[in-house]
C-alpha atoms as a PDB file:
ATOM      1  CA  MET A   1      32.792 104.676 -31.602  1.00  0.00           C
ATOM      2  CA  ASP A   2      33.169 100.950 -30.966  1.00  0.00           C
ATOM      3  CA  VAL A   3      32.738  98.825 -34.065  1.00  0.00           C
ATOM      4  CA  LEU A   4      33.232  95.287 -35.333  1.00  0.00           C
ATOM      5  CA  LEU A   5      34.408  94.312 -38.809  1.00  0.00           C
ATOM      6  CA  ARG A   6      33.672  90.978 -40.496  1.00  0.00           C
ATOM      7  CA  ALA A   7      35.981  89.870 -43.275  1.00  0.00           C
ATOM      8  CA  ILE A   8      36.999  86.865 -45.322  1.00  0.00           C
ATOM      9  CA  ALA A   9      40.631  86.114 -46.030  1.00  0.00           C
ATOM     10  CA  ALA A  10      42.810  83.744 -47.973  1.00  0.00           C
ATOM     11  CA  ALA A  11      45.106  81.193 -46.379  1.00  0.00           C
ATOM     12  CA  PRO A  12      48.477  82.645 -45.293  1.00  0.00           C
ATOM     13  CA  ASP A  13      50.276  81.033 -48.238  1.00  0.00           C
ATOM     14  CA  SER A  14      47.795  82.346 -50.801  1.00  0.00           C
ATOM     15  CA  ALA A  15      47.888  85.757 -52.453  1.00  0.00           C
ATOM     16  CA  SER A  16      44.379  85.448 -53.860  1.00  0.00           C
ATOM     17  CA  PRO A  17      41.483  86.750 -51.683  1.00  0.00           C
ATOM     18  CA  GLU A  18      39.096  84.864 -53.984  1.00  0.00           C
ATOM     19  CA  GLN A  19      40.336  81.618 -52.411  1.00  0.00           C
ATOM     20  CA  ALA A  20      38.906  82.501 -49.019  1.00  0.00           C
ATOM     21  CA  ALA A  21      39.810  80.008 -46.302  1.00  0.00           C
ATOM     22  CA  MET A  22      38.967  81.990 -43.164  1.00  0.00           C
ATOM     23  CA  ARG A  23      36.454  84.393 -41.757  1.00  0.00           C
ATOM     24  CA  ALA A  24      38.014  87.014 -39.550  1.00  0.00           C
ATOM     25  CA  LEU A  25      36.340  89.367 -37.086  1.00  0.00           C
ATOM     26  CA  ALA A  26      37.988  92.262 -35.297  1.00  0.00           C
ATOM     27  CA  ALA A  27      36.429  94.565 -32.712  1.00  0.00           C
ATOM     28  CA  VAL A  28      37.445  97.712 -30.887  1.00  0.00           C
ATOM     29  CA  THR A  29      35.468  97.754 -27.626  1.00  0.00           C
ATOM     30  CA  THR A  30      37.067 100.530 -25.578  1.00  0.00           C
ATOM     31  CA  ASP A  31      33.954 102.649 -25.006  1.00  0.00           C
ATOM     32  CA  LEU A  32      31.636  99.811 -23.982  1.00  0.00           C
ATOM     33  CA  VAL A  33      34.223  98.259 -21.654  1.00  0.00           C
ATOM     34  CA  GLN A  34      34.854 101.635 -20.030  1.00  0.00           C
ATOM     35  CA  GLU A  35      31.110 102.177 -19.554  1.00  0.00           C
ATOM     36  CA  SER A  36      30.542  98.742 -18.053  1.00  0.00           C
ATOM     37  CA  CYS A  37      33.480  99.069 -15.657  1.00  0.00           C
ATOM     38  CA  ARG A  38      32.298 102.526 -14.620  1.00  0.00           C
ATOM     39  CA  ARG A  39      28.844 101.158 -13.794  1.00  0.00           C
ATOM     40  CA  HIS A  40      30.312  98.273 -11.787  1.00  0.00           C
ATOM     41  CA  GLY A  41      32.860 100.537 -10.094  1.00  0.00           C
ATOM     42  CA  ILE A  42      35.789  98.269 -10.981  1.00  0.00           C
ATOM     43  CA  ARG A  43      39.301  98.761 -12.267  1.00  0.00           C
ATOM     44  CA  GLY A  44      42.580  96.851 -12.466  1.00  0.00           C
ATOM     45  CA  LEU A  45      42.415  93.079 -12.772  1.00  0.00           C
ATOM     46  CA  GLU A  46      38.617  93.018 -12.526  1.00  0.00           C
ATOM     47  CA  ALA A  47      38.367  95.474 -15.438  1.00  0.00           C
ATOM     48  CA  ILE A  48      40.681  93.302 -17.546  1.00  0.00           C
ATOM     49  CA  ALA A  49      38.640  90.169 -16.846  1.00  0.00           C
ATOM     50  CA  LEU A  50      35.267  91.799 -17.520  1.00  0.00           C
ATOM     51  CA  GLY A  51      36.617  93.633 -20.570  1.00  0.00           C
ATOM     52  CA  ARG A  52      37.954  90.462 -22.142  1.00  0.00           C
ATOM     53  CA  ALA A  53      34.587  88.769 -21.566  1.00  0.00           C
ATOM     54  CA  LEU A  54      32.575  91.648 -23.066  1.00  0.00           C
ATOM     55  CA  THR A  55      34.853  91.781 -26.105  1.00  0.00           C
ATOM     56  CA  ALA A  56      34.534  88.032 -26.638  1.00  0.00           C
ATOM     57  CA  GLY A  57      30.750  88.334 -26.430  1.00  0.00           C
ATOM     58  CA  CYS A  58      30.699  90.952 -29.189  1.00  0.00           C
ATOM     59  CA  LEU A  59      32.822  88.756 -31.439  1.00  0.00           C
ATOM     60  CA  LEU A  60      30.869  85.553 -30.815  1.00  0.00           C
ATOM     61  CA  THR A  61      27.340  86.912 -31.168  1.00  0.00           C
ATOM     62  CA  THR A  62      27.884  88.705 -34.475  1.00  0.00           C
ATOM     63  CA  LEU A  63      28.993  85.585 -36.360  1.00  0.00           C
ATOM     64  CA  THR A  64      25.575  84.950 -37.896  1.00  0.00           C
ATOM     65  CA  LYS A  65      24.947  88.608 -38.810  1.00  0.00           C
ATOM     66  CA  SER A  66      21.446  88.264 -37.336  1.00  0.00           C
ATOM     67  CA  PRO A  67      20.383  91.126 -35.035  1.00  0.00           C
ATOM     68  CA  VAL A  68      17.936  88.856 -33.185  1.00  0.00           C
ATOM     69  CA  GLU A  69      20.555  86.304 -32.112  1.00  0.00           C
ATOM     70  CA  ARG A  70      21.304  86.199 -28.396  1.00  0.00           C
ATOM     71  CA  LEU A  71      24.378  84.661 -26.787  1.00  0.00           C
ATOM     72  CA  ARG A  72      24.646  83.861 -23.093  1.00  0.00           C
ATOM     73  CA  VAL A  73      27.794  82.596 -21.407  1.00  0.00           C
ATOM     74  CA  ASP A  74      27.843  81.186 -17.889  1.00  0.00           C
ATOM     75  CA  ALA A  75      31.348  80.430 -16.644  1.00  0.00           C
ATOM     76  CA  ARG A  76      31.341  78.728 -13.232  1.00  0.00           C
ATOM     77  CA  SER A  77      34.711  78.030 -11.677  1.00  0.00           C
ATOM     78  CA  VAL A  78      36.288  77.202  -8.334  1.00  0.00           C
ATOM     79  CA  LEU A  79      39.445  78.896  -7.198  1.00  0.00           C
ATOM     80  CA  ASP A  80      42.274  76.695  -5.974  1.00  0.00           C
ATOM     81  CA  SER A  81      42.200  76.184  -2.223  1.00  0.00           C
ATOM     82  CA  ARG A  82      44.262  78.589  -0.163  1.00  0.00           C
ATOM     83  CA  GLY A  83      46.123  77.651   2.963  1.00  0.00           C
ATOM     84  CA  PRO A  84      46.469  74.283   4.706  1.00  0.00           C
ATOM     85  CA  GLY A  85      42.769  73.947   5.483  1.00  0.00           C
ATOM     86  CA  GLY A  86      41.882  72.512   2.082  1.00  0.00           C
ATOM     87  CA  GLY A  87      38.326  72.776   0.821  1.00  0.00           C
ATOM     88  CA  GLU A  88      36.943  73.746  -2.526  1.00  0.00           C
ATOM     89  CA  GLY A  89      37.865  77.427  -2.406  1.00  0.00           C
ATOM     90  CA  GLU A  90      35.778  80.401  -3.562  1.00  0.00           C
ATOM     91  CA  ALA A  91      33.457  80.399  -6.546  1.00  0.00           C
ATOM     92  CA  GLY A  92      34.581  82.376  -9.587  1.00  0.00           C
ATOM     93  CA  GLY A  93      33.747  82.933 -13.234  1.00  0.00           C
ATOM     94  CA  PHE A  94      31.578  85.411 -15.102  1.00  0.00           C
ATOM     95  CA  LEU A  95      28.215  85.947 -16.812  1.00  0.00           C
ATOM     96  CA  LEU A  96      27.829  87.367 -20.300  1.00  0.00           C
ATOM     97  CA  ASP A  97      24.771  88.392 -22.331  1.00  0.00           C
ATOM     98  CA  ALA A  98      25.304  89.614 -25.908  1.00  0.00           C
ATOM     99  CA  HIS A  99      23.043  90.263 -28.889  1.00  0.00           C
ATOM    100  CA  GLY A 100      23.474  90.193 -32.642  1.00  0.00           C
ATOM    101  CA  ASP A 101      22.763  93.917 -32.894  1.00  0.00           C
ATOM    102  CA  GLY A 102      26.125  94.576 -31.216  1.00  0.00           C
ATOM    103  CA  THR A 103      24.908  95.243 -27.674  1.00  0.00           C
ATOM    104  CA  VAL A 104      26.426  93.444 -24.697  1.00  0.00           C
ATOM    105  CA  ARG A 105      26.411  93.330 -20.896  1.00  0.00           C
ATOM    106  CA  GLY A 106      28.193  91.167 -18.329  1.00  0.00           C
ATOM    107  CA  CYS A 107      29.458  90.772 -14.783  1.00  0.00           C
ATOM    108  CA  LEU A 108      31.976  88.857 -12.701  1.00  0.00           C
ATOM    109  CA  ARG A 109      30.710  86.257 -10.238  1.00  0.00           C
ATOM    110  CA  ARG A 110      33.042  87.628  -7.574  1.00  0.00           C
ATOM    111  CA  GLY A 111      35.471  90.487  -7.073  1.00  0.00           C
ATOM    112  CA  PHE A 112      39.205  89.961  -6.878  1.00  0.00           C
ATOM    113  CA  GLY A 113      39.644  91.836  -3.607  1.00  0.00           C
ATOM    114  CA  ASP A 114      42.677  94.016  -2.979  1.00  0.00           C
ATOM    115  CA  THR A 115      45.133  92.094  -5.145  1.00  0.00           C
ATOM    116  CA  PRO A 116      47.906  94.588  -5.969  1.00  0.00           C
ATOM    117  CA  LEU A 117      47.884  95.236  -9.703  1.00  0.00           C
ATOM    118  CA  ARG A 118      51.504  96.372  -9.856  1.00  0.00           C
ATOM    119  CA  ALA A 119      52.832  93.253  -8.149  1.00  0.00           C
ATOM    120  CA  THR A 120      50.784  91.060 -10.474  1.00  0.00           C
ATOM    121  CA  LEU A 121      52.102  92.853 -13.536  1.00  0.00           C
ATOM    122  CA  GLU A 122      55.672  92.499 -12.314  1.00  0.00           C
ATOM    123  CA  ARG A 123      55.249  88.745 -11.811  1.00  0.00           C
ATOM    124  CA  ALA A 124      53.608  88.195 -15.190  1.00  0.00           C
ATOM    125  CA  SER A 125      55.802  86.966 -18.024  1.00  0.00           C
ATOM    126  CA  GLY A 126      54.126  87.898 -21.284  1.00  0.00           C
ATOM    127  CA  ARG A 127      50.354  88.155 -21.163  1.00  0.00           C
ATOM    128  CA  LEU A 128      48.743  88.954 -17.813  1.00  0.00           C
ATOM    129  CA  PRO A 129      47.188  85.713 -16.460  1.00  0.00           C
ATOM    130  CA  LEU A 130      43.749  85.855 -14.878  1.00  0.00           C
ATOM    131  CA  SER A 131      43.309  82.196 -13.915  1.00  0.00           C
ATOM    132  CA  PRO A 132      44.454  82.750 -10.286  1.00  0.00           C
ATOM    133  CA  PHE A 133      41.528  85.149  -9.866  1.00  0.00           C
ATOM    134  CA  LEU A 134      38.846  83.728 -12.169  1.00  0.00           C
ATOM    135  CA  GLY A 135      39.512  80.082 -11.319  1.00  0.00           C
ATOM    136  CA  ARG A 136      40.723  77.377 -13.684  1.00  0.00           C
ATOM    137  CA  ARG A 137      38.512  74.459 -12.579  1.00  0.00           C
ATOM    138  CA  GLY A 138      34.868  74.434 -13.619  1.00  0.00           C
ATOM    139  CA  VAL A 139      32.501  74.489 -16.578  1.00  0.00           C
ATOM    140  CA  LEU A 140      31.584  76.908 -19.340  1.00  0.00           C
ATOM    141  CA  THR A 141      28.048  76.888 -20.759  1.00  0.00           C
ATOM    142  CA  VAL A 142      27.184  78.784 -23.935  1.00  0.00           C
ATOM    143  CA  THR A 143      23.572  79.248 -25.039  1.00  0.00           C
ATOM    144  CA  ARG A 144      22.681  80.628 -28.460  1.00  0.00           C
ATOM    145  CA  ASP A 145      19.142  81.801 -29.277  1.00  0.00           C
ATOM    146  CA  PHE A 146      19.127  82.253 -33.038  1.00  0.00           C
ATOM    147  CA  ASP A 147      15.582  83.658 -33.309  1.00  0.00           C
ATOM    148  CA  MET A 148      13.779  84.416 -30.062  1.00  0.00           C
ATOM    149  CA  SER A 149      10.589  85.342 -31.939  1.00  0.00           C
ATOM    150  CA  ALA A 150      10.357  82.014 -33.764  1.00  0.00           C
ATOM    151  CA  GLY A 151       7.634  79.555 -32.845  1.00  0.00           C
ATOM    152  CA  THR A 152      10.052  76.630 -33.075  1.00  0.00           C
ATOM    153  CA  ASP A 153      12.964  75.872 -30.782  1.00  0.00           C
ATOM    154  CA  SER A 154      15.988  77.695 -32.224  1.00  0.00           C
ATOM    155  CA  ARG A 155      18.246  77.343 -29.190  1.00  0.00           C
ATOM    156  CA  TYR A 156      21.624  75.649 -29.110  1.00  0.00           C
ATOM    157  CA  GLN A 157      23.489  75.001 -25.873  1.00  0.00           C
ATOM    158  CA  GLY A 158      26.919  73.523 -25.295  1.00  0.00           C
ATOM    159  CA  THR A 159      28.984  72.908 -22.168  1.00  0.00           C
ATOM    160  CA  VAL A 160      32.711  72.256 -21.855  1.00  0.00           C
ATOM    161  CA  GLU A 161      35.194  71.936 -19.037  1.00  0.00           C
ATOM    162  CA  LEU A 162      37.412  74.932 -18.395  1.00  0.00           C
ATOM    163  CA  VAL A 163      40.920  74.314 -19.681  1.00  0.00           C
ATOM    164  CA  ALA A 164      42.792  77.475 -18.689  1.00  0.00           C
ATOM    165  CA  GLY A 165      40.797  79.831 -16.486  1.00  0.00           C
ATOM    166  CA  GLU A 166      41.311  82.488 -19.179  1.00  0.00           C
ATOM    167  CA  VAL A 167      38.234  84.057 -20.760  1.00  0.00           C
ATOM    168  CA  ASP A 168      39.236  83.914 -24.414  1.00  0.00           C
ATOM    169  CA  VAL A 169      41.205  80.661 -24.215  1.00  0.00           C
ATOM    170  CA  ASP A 170      38.266  78.820 -22.638  1.00  0.00           C
ATOM    171  CA  LEU A 171      35.785  80.273 -25.139  1.00  0.00           C
ATOM    172  CA  GLU A 172      38.120  79.309 -27.966  1.00  0.00           C
ATOM    173  CA  HIS A 173      38.161  75.775 -26.549  1.00  0.00           C
ATOM    174  CA  TYR A 174      34.347  75.820 -26.563  1.00  0.00           C
ATOM    175  CA  LEU A 175      34.246  76.825 -30.245  1.00  0.00           C
ATOM    176  CA  ASN A 176      36.682  74.066 -31.181  1.00  0.00           C
ATOM    177  CA  ALA A 177      35.228  71.318 -28.993  1.00  0.00           C
ATOM    178  CA  SER A 178      31.481  72.018 -28.878  1.00  0.00           C
ATOM    179  CA  GLU A 179      30.701  73.899 -32.088  1.00  0.00           C
ATOM    180  CA  GLN A 180      33.568  72.045 -33.807  1.00  0.00           C
ATOM    181  CA  VAL A 181      34.801  74.994 -35.836  1.00  0.00           C
ATOM    182  CA  PRO A 182      38.603  75.523 -35.801  1.00  0.00           C
ATOM    183  CA  SER A 183      38.901  78.921 -34.142  1.00  0.00           C
ATOM    184  CA  LEU A 184      41.347  81.463 -32.792  1.00  0.00           C
ATOM    185  CA  LEU A 185      40.053  83.964 -30.207  1.00  0.00           C
ATOM    186  CA  ARG A 186      42.114  86.659 -28.513  1.00  0.00           C
ATOM    187  CA  CYS A 187      40.809  89.603 -26.467  1.00  0.00           C
ATOM    188  CA  GLU A 188      42.786  92.225 -24.594  1.00  0.00           C
ATOM    189  CA  VAL A 189      42.292  95.184 -22.279  1.00  0.00           C
ATOM    190  CA  LEU A 190      44.933  97.820 -21.513  1.00  0.00           C
ATOM    191  CA  LEU A 191      44.914  99.922 -18.338  1.00  0.00           C
ATOM    192  CA  ASP A 192      46.187 103.408 -17.654  1.00  0.00           C
ATOM    193  CA  ALA A 193      48.381 104.339 -14.689  1.00  0.00           C
ATOM    194  CA  ASN A 194      45.337 104.499 -12.402  1.00  0.00           C
ATOM    195  CA  GLY A 195      44.123 101.016 -13.339  1.00  0.00           C
ATOM    196  CA  ASP A 196      41.223 102.316 -15.453  1.00  0.00           C
ATOM    197  CA  VAL A 197      40.491 100.970 -18.935  1.00  0.00           C
ATOM    198  CA  LEU A 198      42.579 102.673 -21.601  1.00  0.00           C
ATOM    199  CA  ARG A 199      41.807 100.535 -24.652  1.00  0.00           C
ATOM    200  CA  ALA A 200      40.152  97.208 -25.463  1.00  0.00           C
ATOM    201  CA  GLY A 201      39.755  95.027 -28.527  1.00  0.00           C
ATOM    202  CA  GLY A 202      39.781  91.504 -29.844  1.00  0.00           C
ATOM    203  CA  LEU A 203      40.081  89.090 -32.762  1.00  0.00           C
ATOM    204  CA  LEU A 204      38.210  85.962 -33.822  1.00  0.00           C
ATOM    205  CA  VAL A 205      39.380  83.928 -36.814  1.00  0.00           C
ATOM    206  CA  GLN A 206      37.667  80.711 -37.952  1.00  0.00           C
ATOM    207  CA  THR A 207      38.185  78.380 -40.866  1.00  0.00           C
ATOM    208  CA  LEU A 208      35.565  78.167 -43.576  1.00  0.00           C
ATOM    209  CA  PRO A 209      34.129  74.776 -44.612  1.00  0.00           C
ATOM    210  CA  GLY A 210      36.702  72.807 -46.591  1.00  0.00           C
ATOM    211  CA  SER A 211      39.685  74.553 -45.021  1.00  0.00           C
ATOM    212  CA  ASP A 212      42.188  72.846 -42.766  1.00  0.00           C
ATOM    213  CA  GLY A 213      42.525  74.090 -39.193  1.00  0.00           C
ATOM    214  CA  GLU A 214      46.268  74.275 -39.720  1.00  0.00           C
ATOM    215  CA  VAL A 215      45.821  77.577 -41.566  1.00  0.00           C
ATOM    216  CA  LEU A 216      45.339  79.164 -38.135  1.00  0.00           C
ATOM    217  CA  ALA A 217      48.763  78.089 -36.821  1.00  0.00           C
ATOM    218  CA  PRO A 218      50.781  81.065 -38.160  1.00  0.00           C
ATOM    219  CA  LEU A 219      48.030  83.456 -37.044  1.00  0.00           C
ATOM    220  CA  ARG A 220      48.184  82.000 -33.539  1.00  0.00           C
ATOM    221  CA  GLN A 221      51.870  82.794 -33.377  1.00  0.00           C
ATOM    222  CA  ARG A 222      51.370  86.366 -34.560  1.00  0.00           C
ATOM    223  CA  VAL A 223      48.717  87.277 -31.976  1.00  0.00           C
ATOM    224  CA  GLY A 224      50.203  85.267 -29.106  1.00  0.00           C
ATOM    225  CA  GLY A 225      51.827  86.675 -25.982  1.00  0.00           C
ATOM    226  CA  GLU A 226      51.734  90.457 -25.807  1.00  0.00           C
ATOM    227  CA  ALA A 227      51.275  91.072 -29.545  1.00  0.00           C
ATOM    228  CA  LEU A 228      47.675  92.260 -29.361  1.00  0.00           C
ATOM    229  CA  ALA A 229      48.317  94.323 -26.226  1.00  0.00           C
ATOM    230  CA  SER A 230      51.324  95.961 -27.904  1.00  0.00           C
ATOM    231  CA  LEU A 231      49.237  96.889 -30.928  1.00  0.00           C
ATOM    232  CA  LEU A 232      46.575  98.461 -28.692  1.00  0.00           C
ATOM    233  CA  MET A 233      49.106 100.757 -27.037  1.00  0.00           C
ATOM    234  CA  LEU A 234      48.003 103.323 -29.631  1.00  0.00           C
ATOM    235  CA  PRO A 235      44.414 104.006 -30.781  1.00  0.00           C
ATOM    236  CA  ARG A 236      43.486 101.450 -33.419  1.00  0.00           C
ATOM    237  CA  GLU A 237      40.719 100.611 -35.848  1.00  0.00           C
ATOM    238  CA  PRO A 238      39.404  97.047 -36.297  1.00  0.00           C
ATOM    239  CA  ALA A 239      41.172  96.855 -39.668  1.00  0.00           C
ATOM    240  CA  ASP A 240      44.503  97.340 -37.856  1.00  0.00           C
ATOM    241  CA  LEU A 241      43.769  94.277 -35.734  1.00  0.00           C
ATOM    242  CA  LEU A 242      42.931  92.266 -38.844  1.00  0.00           C
ATOM    243  CA  ARG A 243      46.240  93.283 -40.423  1.00  0.00           C
ATOM    244  CA  LEU A 244      48.083  92.061 -37.331  1.00  0.00           C
ATOM    245  CA  ALA A 245      46.440  88.634 -37.447  1.00  0.00           C
ATOM    246  CA  LEU A 246      46.714  88.254 -41.207  1.00  0.00           C
ATOM    247  CA  ALA A 247      50.248  89.649 -41.500  1.00  0.00           C
ATOM    248  CA  ASP A 248      49.012  92.350 -43.887  1.00  0.00           C
ATOM    249  CA  GLY A 249      47.619  89.645 -46.170  1.00  0.00           C
ATOM    250  CA  PRO A 250      44.602  90.370 -48.388  1.00  0.00           C
ATOM    251  CA  PHE A 251      41.137  90.380 -46.844  1.00  0.00           C
ATOM    252  CA  GLU A 252      37.719  91.555 -47.924  1.00  0.00           C
ATOM    253  CA  VAL A 253      35.411  93.342 -45.487  1.00  0.00           C
ATOM    254  CA  VAL A 254      31.899  91.886 -45.725  1.00  0.00           C
ATOM    255  CA  GLY A 255      30.139  93.648 -42.861  1.00  0.00           C
ATOM    256  CA  GLU A 256      30.328  96.156 -40.037  1.00  0.00           C
ATOM    257  CA  THR A 257      28.412  96.293 -36.753  1.00  0.00           C
ATOM    258  CA  PRO A 258      28.408  99.178 -34.233  1.00  0.00           C
ATOM    259  CA  LEU A 259      28.985  97.967 -30.667  1.00  0.00           C
ATOM    260  CA  ALA A 260      27.650  99.313 -27.374  1.00  0.00           C
ATOM    261  CA  PHE A 261      27.030  98.438 -23.754  1.00  0.00           C
ATOM    262  CA  ARG A 262      23.311  98.033 -23.049  1.00  0.00           C
ATOM    263  CA  CYS A 263      21.326  96.507 -20.195  1.00  0.00           C
ATOM    264  CA  ASN A 264      17.618  95.661 -20.428  1.00  0.00           C
ATOM    265  CA  CYS A 265      16.959  96.009 -16.712  1.00  0.00           C
ATOM    266  CA  GLY A 266      14.371  98.452 -15.346  1.00  0.00           C
ATOM    267  CA  PRO A 267      11.758  98.909 -12.611  1.00  0.00           C
ATOM    268  CA  ALA A 268       9.537  96.195 -14.105  1.00  0.00           C
ATOM    269  CA  VAL A 269      12.416  93.703 -14.151  1.00  0.00           C
ATOM    270  CA  ALA A 270      13.302  94.578 -10.560  1.00  0.00           C
ATOM    271  CA  ARG A 271       9.675  93.984  -9.545  1.00  0.00           C
ATOM    272  CA  ASP A 272       9.697  90.599 -11.293  1.00  0.00           C
ATOM    273  CA  ILE A 273      12.840  89.608  -9.402  1.00  0.00           C
ATOM    274  CA  VAL A 274      11.240  90.447  -6.060  1.00  0.00           C
ATOM    275  CA  ALA A 275       8.117  88.522  -7.091  1.00  0.00           C
ATOM    276  CA  MET A 276      10.189  85.353  -7.312  1.00  0.00           C
ATOM    277  CA  LEU A 277      10.319  85.358  -3.494  1.00  0.00           C
ATOM    278  CA  GLY A 278       6.630  84.470  -3.300  1.00  0.00           C
ATOM    279  CA  ALA A 279       3.704  86.329  -1.737  1.00  0.00           C
ATOM    280  CA  ASP A 280       4.499  85.527   1.908  1.00  0.00           C
ATOM    281  CA  ASP A 281       8.152  86.569   1.727  1.00  0.00           C
ATOM    282  CA  VAL A 282       7.323  89.702  -0.255  1.00  0.00           C
ATOM    283  CA  GLU A 283       4.814  90.769   2.390  1.00  0.00           C
ATOM    284  CA  ALA A 284       7.303  89.982   5.161  1.00  0.00           C
ATOM    285  CA  LEU A 285       9.876  92.130   3.381  1.00  0.00           C
ATOM    286  CA  ALA A 286       7.394  95.015   3.280  1.00  0.00           C
ATOM    287  CA  GLY A 287       7.075  94.810   7.055  1.00  0.00           C
ATOM    288  CA  GLU A 288      10.848  94.927   7.596  1.00  0.00           C
ATOM    289  CA  ARG A 289      11.718  98.127   5.753  1.00  0.00           C
ATOM    290  CA  GLU A 290      10.113 101.063   4.001  1.00  0.00           C
ATOM    291  CA  ILE A 291      12.379 100.840   0.946  1.00  0.00           C
ATOM    292  CA  THR A 292      13.826  97.675  -0.602  1.00  0.00           C
ATOM    293  CA  GLU A 293      16.742  98.083  -2.984  1.00  0.00           C
ATOM    294  CA  VAL A 294      17.227  95.780  -5.975  1.00  0.00           C
ATOM    295  CA  ARG A 295      20.592  95.979  -7.757  1.00  0.00           C
ATOM    296  CA  CYS A 296      21.155  94.734 -11.313  1.00  0.00           C
ATOM    297  CA  SER A 297      24.138  92.379 -11.413  1.00  0.00           C
ATOM    298  CA  TYR A 298      24.816  93.191 -15.064  1.00  0.00           C
ATOM    299  CA  CYS A 299      25.058  96.972 -14.890  1.00  0.00           C
ATOM    300  CA  GLY A 300      25.006  97.995 -11.224  1.00  0.00           C
ATOM    301  CA  GLU A 301      21.804 100.071 -11.542  1.00  0.00           C
ATOM    302  CA  ARG A 302      19.774 100.274  -8.320  1.00  0.00           C
ATOM    303  CA  TYR A 303      15.978 100.264  -8.150  1.00  0.00           C
ATOM    304  CA  HIS A 304      13.880 101.092  -5.093  1.00  0.00           C
ATOM    305  CA  VAL A 305      10.602  99.350  -4.271  1.00  0.00           C
ATOM    306  CA  THR A 306       8.452 100.851  -1.506  1.00  0.00           C
ATOM    307  CA  ALA A 307       6.679  98.844   1.199  1.00  0.00           C
ATOM    308  CA  ALA A 308       3.324  99.859  -0.292  1.00  0.00           C
ATOM    309  CA  GLU A 309       4.400  98.517  -3.703  1.00  0.00           C
ATOM    310  CA  LEU A 310       5.544  95.275  -2.072  1.00  0.00           C
ATOM    311  CA  ARG A 311       2.192  94.769  -0.374  1.00  0.00           C
ATOM    312  CA  GLU A 312       0.427  95.414  -3.677  1.00  0.00           C
ATOM    313  CA  LEU A 313       2.693  92.886  -5.361  1.00  0.00           C
ATOM    314  CA  ALA A 314       2.026  90.281  -2.655  1.00  0.00           C
ATOM    315  CA  ALA A 315      -1.727  90.725  -3.181  1.00  0.00           C
ATOM    316  CA  GLU A 316      -1.313  90.251  -6.935  1.00  0.00           C
ATOM    317  CA  LEU A 317       0.693  87.069  -6.399  1.00  0.00           C
ATOM    318  CA  ARG A 318      -1.971  85.620  -4.115  1.00  0.00           C
ATOM    319  CA  LEU A 319      -4.668  86.488  -6.620  1.00  0.00           C
ATOM    320  CA  LYS A 320      -2.799  84.654  -9.367  1.00  0.00           C
ATOM    321  CA  ARG A 321      -2.213  81.672  -7.113  1.00  0.00           C
ATOM    322  CA  SER A 322      -5.903  81.382  -6.341  1.00  0.00           C
END
């Protein structure tokens, strides 16, 4: 079962856990990443990119320990131009939707095509780079809804420029620059020989108020490069990931959250999406085909709306308009 641990820890040079300087979160996300990739029908580089994003979402949305918190990430990037023709290149990035109860969903804005995984792995020195496929130029927008049932506005939104075209590096930059909390974020996905997800997990460490951001420097060295991927070569628990980051230093577990893939789409949501076309276009669509298919971008589920249902919807929209 996928799970996330929250802990507090002392600074690396302190042997006393009572002098907590950091909060540390570790998550094993193998099952939910596998499920999401299965639904999207992706593997290889696309699975690594989506898996890193889903893992980051689980870590970021459970910071407040509130099950009603919602975190949305919209990463919009432009791939570097290819060939002598110039131009802006293809759009890239990803979408992420995570909740404080440990549920998460997400999708890539575009596929990576037929890029050979083996050749990419052979060219990579250290950690597998995704920036050539996700795009390194663009913006990252993070929206936090702390209490969606509250009558007052409890939303916080921040936007930063992409700095690396890497999911966790850019989200770490957001935490440092927009939320202004010294942070270390690393997420990793391992593939089997067929390019399917074998294991996934991640770490988020942040300083507590009054602590210097320099306490993260030795941790950054320990989890850099292939360190996290090497640890995940064998089945691990979140506590194992914490021990890697903290060099077996003392830490105190203060909470645990089960994690899972979940999408809130359904027939009613699909109908609402079609309704956004407007009454005239909905009725025109009913005349073009007997069945209209609506596919959820977050989970790949397909919903079918009949021509009769479309005509009924168009009538409802006109009634509301009048």
